[in-house]
PDB file of C-alpha atoms in Angstrom:
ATOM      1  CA  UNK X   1      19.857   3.609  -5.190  1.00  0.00           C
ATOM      2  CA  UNK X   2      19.191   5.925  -7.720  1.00  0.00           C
ATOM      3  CA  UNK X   3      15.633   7.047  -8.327  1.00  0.00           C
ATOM      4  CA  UNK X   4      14.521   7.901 -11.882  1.00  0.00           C
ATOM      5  CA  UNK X   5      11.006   8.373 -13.657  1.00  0.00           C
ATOM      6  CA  UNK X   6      11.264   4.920 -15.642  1.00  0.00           C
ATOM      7  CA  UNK X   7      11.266   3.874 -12.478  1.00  0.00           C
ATOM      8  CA  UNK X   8       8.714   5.142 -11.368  1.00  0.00           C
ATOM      9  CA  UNK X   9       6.776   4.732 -14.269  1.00  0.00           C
ATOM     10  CA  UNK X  10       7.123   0.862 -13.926  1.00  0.00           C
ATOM     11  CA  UNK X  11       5.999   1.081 -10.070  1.00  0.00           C
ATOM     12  CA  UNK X  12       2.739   2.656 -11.286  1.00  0.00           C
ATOM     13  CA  UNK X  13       2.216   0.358 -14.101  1.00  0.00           C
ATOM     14  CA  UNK X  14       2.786  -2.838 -11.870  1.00  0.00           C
ATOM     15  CA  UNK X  15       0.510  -0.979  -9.303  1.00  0.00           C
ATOM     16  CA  UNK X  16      -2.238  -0.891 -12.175  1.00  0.00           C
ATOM     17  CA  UNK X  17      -1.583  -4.190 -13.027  1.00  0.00           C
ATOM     18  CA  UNK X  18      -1.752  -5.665  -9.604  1.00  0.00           C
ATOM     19  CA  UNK X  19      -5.189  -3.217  -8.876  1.00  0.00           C
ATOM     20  CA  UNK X  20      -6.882  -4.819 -11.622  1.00  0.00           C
ATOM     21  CA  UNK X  21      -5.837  -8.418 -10.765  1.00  0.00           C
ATOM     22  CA  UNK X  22      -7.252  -8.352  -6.962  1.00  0.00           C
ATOM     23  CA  UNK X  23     -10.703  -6.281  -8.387  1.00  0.00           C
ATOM     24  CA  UNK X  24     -11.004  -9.367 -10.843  1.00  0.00           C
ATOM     25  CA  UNK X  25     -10.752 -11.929  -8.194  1.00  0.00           C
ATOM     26  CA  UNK X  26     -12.846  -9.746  -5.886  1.00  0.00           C
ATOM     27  CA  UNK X  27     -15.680  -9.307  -7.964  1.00  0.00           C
ATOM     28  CA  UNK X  28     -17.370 -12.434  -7.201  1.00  0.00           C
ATOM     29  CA  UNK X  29     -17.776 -11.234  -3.181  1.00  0.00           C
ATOM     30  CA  UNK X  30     -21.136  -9.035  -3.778  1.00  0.00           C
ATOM     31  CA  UNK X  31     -20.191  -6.827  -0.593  1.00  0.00           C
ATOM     32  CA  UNK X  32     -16.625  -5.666  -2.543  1.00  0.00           C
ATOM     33  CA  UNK X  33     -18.921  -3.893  -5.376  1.00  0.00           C
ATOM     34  CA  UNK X  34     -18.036  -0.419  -4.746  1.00  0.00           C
ATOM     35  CA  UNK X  35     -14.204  -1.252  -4.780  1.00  0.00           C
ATOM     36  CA  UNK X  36     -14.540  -3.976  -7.977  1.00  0.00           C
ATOM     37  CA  UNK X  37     -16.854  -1.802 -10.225  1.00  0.00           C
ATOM     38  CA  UNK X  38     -14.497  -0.234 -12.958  1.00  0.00           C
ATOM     39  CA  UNK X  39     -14.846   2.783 -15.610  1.00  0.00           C
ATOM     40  CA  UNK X  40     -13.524   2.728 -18.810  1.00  0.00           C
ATOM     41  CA  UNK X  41     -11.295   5.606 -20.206  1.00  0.00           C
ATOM     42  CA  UNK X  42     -10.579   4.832 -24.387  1.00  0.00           C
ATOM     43  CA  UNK X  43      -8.133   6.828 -26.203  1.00  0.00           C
ATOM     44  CA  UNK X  44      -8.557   6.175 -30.111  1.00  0.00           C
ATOM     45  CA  UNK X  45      -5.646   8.779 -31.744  1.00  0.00           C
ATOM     46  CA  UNK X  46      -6.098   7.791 -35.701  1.00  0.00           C
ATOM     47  CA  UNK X  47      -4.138   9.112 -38.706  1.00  0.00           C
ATOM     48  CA  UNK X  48      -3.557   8.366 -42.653  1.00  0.00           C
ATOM     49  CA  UNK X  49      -0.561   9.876 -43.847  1.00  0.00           C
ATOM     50  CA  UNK X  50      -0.723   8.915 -47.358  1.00  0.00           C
ATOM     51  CA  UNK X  51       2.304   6.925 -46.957  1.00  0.00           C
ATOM     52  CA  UNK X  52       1.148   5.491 -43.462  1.00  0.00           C
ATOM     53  CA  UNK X  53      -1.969   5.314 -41.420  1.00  0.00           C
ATOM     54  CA  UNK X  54      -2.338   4.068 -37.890  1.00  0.00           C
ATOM     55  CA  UNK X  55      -4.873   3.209 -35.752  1.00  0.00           C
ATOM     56  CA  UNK X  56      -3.972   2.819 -32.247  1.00  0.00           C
ATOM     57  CA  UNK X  57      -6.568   2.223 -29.211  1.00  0.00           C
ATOM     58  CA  UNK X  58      -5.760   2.711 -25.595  1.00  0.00           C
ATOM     59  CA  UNK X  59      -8.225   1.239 -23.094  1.00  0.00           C
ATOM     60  CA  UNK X  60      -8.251   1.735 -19.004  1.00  0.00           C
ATOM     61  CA  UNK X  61     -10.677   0.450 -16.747  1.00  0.00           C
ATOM     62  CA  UNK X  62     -10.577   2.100 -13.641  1.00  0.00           C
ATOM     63  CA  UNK X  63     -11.684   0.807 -10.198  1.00  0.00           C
ATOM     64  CA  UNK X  64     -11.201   2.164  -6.926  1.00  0.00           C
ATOM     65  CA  UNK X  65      -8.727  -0.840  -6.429  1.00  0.00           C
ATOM     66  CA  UNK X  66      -6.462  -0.032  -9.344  1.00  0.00           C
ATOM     67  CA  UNK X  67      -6.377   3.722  -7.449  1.00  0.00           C
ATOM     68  CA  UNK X  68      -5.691   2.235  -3.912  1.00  0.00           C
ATOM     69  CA  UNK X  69      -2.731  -0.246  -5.697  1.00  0.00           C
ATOM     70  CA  UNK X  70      -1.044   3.228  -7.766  1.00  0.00           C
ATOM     71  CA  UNK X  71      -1.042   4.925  -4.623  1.00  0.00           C
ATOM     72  CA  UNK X  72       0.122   2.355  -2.801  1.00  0.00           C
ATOM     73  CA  UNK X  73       3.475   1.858  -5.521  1.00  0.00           C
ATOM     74  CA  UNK X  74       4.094   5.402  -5.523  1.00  0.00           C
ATOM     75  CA  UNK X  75       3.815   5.328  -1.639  1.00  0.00           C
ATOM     76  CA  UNK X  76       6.887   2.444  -1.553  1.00  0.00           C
ATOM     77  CA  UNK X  77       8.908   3.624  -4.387  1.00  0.00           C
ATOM     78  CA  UNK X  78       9.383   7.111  -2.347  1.00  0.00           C
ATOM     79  CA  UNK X  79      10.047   5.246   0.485  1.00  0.00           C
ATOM     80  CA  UNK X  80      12.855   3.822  -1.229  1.00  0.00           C
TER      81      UNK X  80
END
């Protein structure tokens, strides 16, 4: 099989993804804290054009789960 960045890209994005869903069910278990607890990174680019303006907001909350679950997908997609 072929490797390519899209790829790769979408193994990092699912790894996000799947991060963030087992810190949300793990933050009711008070001893999981330290892996659960997330920080938020916001991007906020803006512009008016005249002709067009857009306003476009990226948000990313970080938690030590969502870093274990990236390296994790990059881990199996170069074992591929």
């Amino acid at each position: 099989m072929k490797k390519n960045r899209w790829l790769l890209v979408l193994f990092v994005v699912i790894g996000l993804v799947a991060g963030a869903l087992v810190a949300k069910w793990l933050e009711q278990v008070p001893a999981l804290d330290f892996l659960t607890d997330s920080v938020p990174i916001v991007w906020s680019p803006a512009a008016d054009l005249i002709v067009v303006a857009f306003d476009l907001t990226v948000r990313l909350n970080i938690s030590l789960l969502s870093i274990i679950s990236v390296v994790l997908a990059i881990w199996l997609y170069r074992r591929m």
